[in-house]
């Protein structure tokens, strides 16, 4: 308990899946949480749960590809809690799991980059100045092993996730002097609503493909990513910036 005591954390995608688990865990560890999501109903349910368990959290409707929404979210955090110390860029969308470049729909490509890449850029853009005002902070961006190797989510998805890694490294270099750290978590397959498509009959072969590449023999859970994000958000990782923490059941060891 208390690993994030005194910190104010904005978490995107907090209405379900990995973001929801992060919001629960961060609040349990003492953070004041601003949960952002387009799914207002699901988000409010998570915020209510956190409050019922003694945590401190508020909900903001957030389209992460909208600069105006980000300005409001960060302003709300500062007006409510006085500062921003942590940003966790979790929200994202999955594209076609097997999308080769020549077959990729251009509009789908634009959507994947606008949400998965631009969204994290905007969050960082608006949160960094507030972090600097308070003496520093930590940005944790949820990418994917699909940003490190091919064959883990489709071409557009992989491009966006690779972009997150490059962006995070640049933020680490540019703002290290301001004590703003920037790191990436690269999950493998995690059981979330986004990955539920793998449970369909049409994706049975794809699911087995991913399982065969995972030495631990099973997919991860959202809490596995939440604990990784917690470590990088906390002062326990105060000398870690510009790197990737891979949480994939051993896929990248193959």
Coordinates of C-alpha atoms in Angstrom, one line a residue:
X1 CA 0.0 0.0 0.0
X2 CA 1.0 3.6 -0.6
X3 CA 3.5 3.2 -3.5
X4 CA 1.8 6.2 -5.2
X5 CA 0.8 8.2 -2.1
X6 CA 0.6 11.9 -2.8
X7 CA 0.6 11.4 -6.6
X8 CA -2.1 12.5 -9.1
X9 CA -2.4 10.1 -12.1
X10 CA -4.3 10.5 -15.3
X11 CA -5.1 7.1 -16.8
X12 CA -6.7 6.7 -20.2
X13 CA -8.9 3.8 -21.2
X14 CA -9.9 3.5 -17.6
X15 CA -13.4 2.3 -18.4
X16 CA -12.4 -1.3 -19.1
X17 CA -9.6 -3.8 -19.6
X18 CA -6.0 -2.7 -18.7
X19 CA -6.9 0.9 -18.0
X20 CA -9.6 -0.1 -15.5
X21 CA -7.2 -2.4 -13.7
X22 CA -4.6 0.3 -13.6
X23 CA -7.1 2.8 -12.1
X24 CA -8.1 0.3 -9.4
X25 CA -4.5 -0.5 -8.5
X26 CA -3.2 3.0 -8.6
X27 CA -6.0 4.2 -6.3
X28 CA -5.3 1.3 -3.9
X29 CA -1.7 2.4 -3.8
X30 CA -2.6 6.0 -2.8
X31 CA -2.9 7.9 -6.1
X32 CA -5.6 10.3 -6.8
X33 CA -6.9 9.0 -10.2
X34 CA -8.4 10.9 -13.1
X35 CA -9.9 8.2 -15.3
X36 CA -10.5 9.0 -18.9
X37 CA -12.6 7.1 -21.5
X38 CA -15.2 7.5 -24.2
X39 CA -17.2 4.8 -22.5
X40 CA -18.7 7.1 -19.9
X41 CA -21.0 4.4 -18.4
X42 CA -18.2 1.8 -17.9
X43 CA -15.8 4.5 -16.7
X44 CA -18.2 5.8 -14.1
X45 CA -18.8 2.2 -12.8
X46 CA -15.0 1.9 -12.3
X47 CA -14.8 5.3 -10.5
X48 CA -17.7 4.4 -8.3
X49 CA -16.0 1.1 -7.4
X50 CA -12.8 2.8 -6.5
X51 CA -14.6 5.3 -4.3
X52 CA -16.6 2.5 -2.6
X53 CA -13.2 0.9 -1.7
X54 CA -11.9 4.1 -0.1
X55 CA -10.0 5.5 -3.1
X56 CA -10.1 9.0 -4.6
X57 CA -11.0 9.2 -8.3
X58 CA -12.9 11.2 -10.8
X59 CA -14.1 10.5 -14.3
X60 CA -13.6 12.6 -17.5
X61 CA -15.1 11.9 -20.9
X62 CA -12.0 11.7 -23.1
X63 CA -11.5 11.2 -26.8
X64 CA -7.7 10.8 -26.8
X65 CA -7.4 12.0 -30.4
X66 CA -9.0 15.4 -29.5
X67 CA -6.7 18.2 -28.3
X68 CA -9.7 20.0 -26.8
X69 CA -10.6 16.9 -24.7
X70 CA -7.0 16.6 -23.5
X71 CA -6.9 20.3 -22.4
X72 CA -10.1 19.8 -20.4
X73 CA -8.8 16.5 -18.8
X74 CA -5.6 18.0 -17.7
X75 CA -7.3 21.2 -16.5
X76 CA -9.8 19.1 -14.6
X77 CA -6.9 17.2 -12.9
X78 CA -5.2 20.4 -11.8
X79 CA -8.4 22.1 -10.7
X80 CA -9.4 19.1 -8.7
X81 CA -6.2 17.9 -7.2
X82 CA -3.7 20.7 -7.9
X83 CA -1.2 18.9 -10.1
X84 CA -0.4 16.1 -12.4
X85 CA 2.4 13.6 -11.6
X86 CA 1.7 10.6 -13.6
X87 CA 0.2 9.9 -17.1
X88 CA -0.6 6.4 -18.2
X89 CA -1.4 6.3 -21.9
X90 CA -3.4 3.1 -22.1
X91 CA -6.4 3.7 -24.4
X92 CA -6.2 2.3 -27.9
X93 CA -7.9 0.3 -30.5
X94 CA -7.0 -2.9 -32.3
X95 CA -6.9 -3.2 -36.1
X96 CA -7.4 -6.4 -38.2
X97 CA -5.1 -8.9 -36.5
X98 CA -3.8 -10.2 -39.8
X99 CA -3.5 -7.1 -41.9
X100 CA -0.8 -7.1 -44.5
X101 CA 0.4 -3.8 -46.0
X102 CA -1.0 -4.4 -49.5
X103 CA -4.4 -5.4 -48.1
X104 CA -4.6 -2.7 -45.4
X105 CA -7.5 -0.2 -45.7
X106 CA -6.1 3.3 -45.7
X107 CA -8.9 4.7 -43.5
X108 CA -8.3 1.9 -41.0
X109 CA -4.6 2.9 -41.0
X110 CA -5.4 6.5 -40.3
X111 CA -7.7 5.5 -37.5
X112 CA -5.1 3.3 -35.9
X113 CA -2.5 6.0 -35.9
X114 CA -4.9 8.8 -34.9
X115 CA -6.0 6.9 -31.8
X116 CA -3.0 4.7 -30.8
X117 CA -0.2 7.1 -31.6
X118 CA -1.6 10.7 -31.7
X119 CA -3.7 10.1 -28.5
X120 CA -0.5 9.3 -26.5
X121 CA 1.3 12.3 -28.1
X122 CA -1.5 14.7 -27.1
X123 CA -1.7 13.3 -23.5
X124 CA 2.0 13.8 -23.2
X125 CA 1.9 17.3 -24.7
X126 CA -0.6 18.6 -22.3
X127 CA 0.5 16.7 -19.2
X128 CA 4.3 17.5 -19.4
X129 CA 4.0 21.2 -18.6
X130 CA 2.1 20.4 -15.4
X131 CA 4.6 17.7 -14.4
X132 CA 7.4 20.2 -14.8
X133 CA 5.6 22.7 -12.6
X134 CA 5.5 20.1 -9.8
X135 CA 9.2 19.1 -10.2
X136 CA 8.8 16.2 -12.5
X137 CA 6.7 13.2 -13.2
X138 CA 6.3 9.8 -15.0
X139 CA 4.7 9.0 -18.3
X140 CA 3.9 5.3 -18.9
X141 CA 2.8 4.4 -22.4
X142 CA 1.3 1.1 -23.1
X143 CA 2.6 -0.1 -26.5
X144 CA 2.9 -3.7 -27.5
X145 CA 5.4 -6.4 -28.6
X146 CA 3.7 -5.7 -31.9
X147 CA 5.8 -2.5 -31.9
X148 CA 9.0 -4.5 -31.6
X149 CA 8.5 -7.5 -33.9
X150 CA 6.2 -8.3 -36.9
X151 CA 3.3 -10.7 -36.9
X152 CA 1.8 -9.5 -33.6
X153 CA -1.3 -7.5 -34.6
X154 CA -1.2 -6.3 -38.2
X155 CA 0.8 -3.7 -40.1
X156 CA -1.1 -0.5 -39.1
X157 CA -1.3 -1.6 -35.4
X158 CA 2.4 -2.5 -35.4
X159 CA 3.3 0.9 -37.0
X160 CA 1.4 2.8 -34.3
X161 CA 2.8 0.8 -31.5
X162 CA 6.4 1.2 -32.8
X163 CA 5.7 4.9 -33.1
X164 CA 4.8 5.0 -29.4
X165 CA 8.2 3.5 -28.5
X166 CA 10.1 6.1 -30.6
X167 CA 8.0 8.9 -29.2
X168 CA 8.6 7.8 -25.6
X169 CA 12.3 7.7 -26.1
X170 CA 12.4 11.2 -27.5
X171 CA 10.3 12.5 -24.5
X172 CA 12.8 10.8 -22.1
X173 CA 15.7 12.5 -23.7
X174 CA 14.1 15.9 -24.2
X175 CA 12.6 16.2 -20.6
X176 CA 15.1 14.2 -18.5
X177 CA 16.5 17.5 -17.3
X178 CA 13.0 18.4 -16.0
X179 CA 12.8 15.1 -14.1
X180 CA 10.1 13.9 -16.4
X181 CA 10.6 10.2 -17.0
X182 CA 9.0 8.4 -20.0
X183 CA 8.8 4.6 -20.4
X184 CA 6.9 2.0 -22.3
X185 CA 5.2 -1.2 -21.3
X186 CA 5.1 -3.8 -24.2
X187 CA 2.4 -6.4 -23.4
X188 CA 2.0 -9.6 -25.3
X189 CA -1.5 -11.0 -25.6
X190 CA -3.6 -9.9 -22.6
X191 CA -7.2 -11.0 -21.8
X192 CA -9.2 -7.8 -22.4
X193 CA -12.3 -6.8 -24.3
X194 CA -10.0 -5.7 -27.2
X195 CA -8.5 -9.2 -27.5
X196 CA -11.9 -10.9 -27.3
X197 CA -12.0 -11.3 -31.0
X198 CA -9.4 -14.1 -30.6
X199 CA -12.1 -16.1 -28.8
X200 CA -14.3 -16.3 -32.0
X201 CA -14.3 -19.3 -34.2
X202 CA -12.9 -17.4 -37.1
X203 CA -9.8 -16.5 -35.0
X204 CA -9.2 -19.9 -33.5
X205 CA -6.1 -20.5 -35.6
X206 CA -4.7 -17.0 -34.8
X207 CA -5.3 -17.6 -31.1
X208 CA -3.4 -20.9 -31.2
X209 CA -0.6 -19.2 -33.2
X210 CA -0.1 -16.7 -30.3
X211 CA -0.4 -19.3 -27.7
X212 CA 2.3 -21.5 -29.4
X213 CA 4.7 -18.5 -29.4
X214 CA 4.1 -17.9 -25.6
X215 CA 6.5 -20.0 -23.5
X216 CA 4.3 -19.7 -20.4
X217 CA 1.5 -21.2 -22.5
X218 CA -1.3 -18.8 -21.6
X219 CA -2.3 -15.1 -22.2
X220 CA -1.7 -12.5 -19.5
X221 CA -4.3 -10.7 -17.4
X222 CA -4.8 -6.9 -17.1
X223 CA -3.3 -6.9 -13.6
X224 CA 0.0 -8.1 -15.0
X225 CA 0.2 -4.8 -17.0
X226 CA -1.1 -2.8 -14.1
X227 CA 1.7 -3.9 -11.9
X228 CA 4.3 -3.0 -14.6
X229 CA 2.8 0.4 -15.0
X230 CA 2.7 0.9 -11.2
X231 CA 6.4 0.2 -10.9
X232 CA 7.2 2.7 -13.7
X233 CA 4.9 5.3 -12.2
X234 CA 6.3 5.0 -8.7
X235 CA 9.5 6.4 -7.3
X236 CA 10.9 2.8 -7.2
X237 CA 11.8 3.4 -10.9
X238 CA 13.2 6.9 -10.4
X239 CA 16.4 6.1 -12.4
X240 CA 14.6 4.4 -15.2
X241 CA 13.6 6.4 -18.4
X242 CA 13.6 5.8 -22.1
X243 CA 13.2 2.1 -22.0
X244 CA 10.7 -0.7 -22.6
X245 CA 9.3 -3.2 -20.0
X246 CA 8.2 -6.3 -21.9
X247 CA 5.3 -8.3 -20.3
X248 CA 4.6 -11.0 -22.7
X249 CA 4.9 -14.5 -21.1
X250 CA 8.2 -15.0 -22.9
X251 CA 7.3 -14.4 -26.5
X252 CA 10.2 -12.1 -27.1
X253 CA 12.6 -14.7 -25.7
X254 CA 11.9 -17.0 -28.7

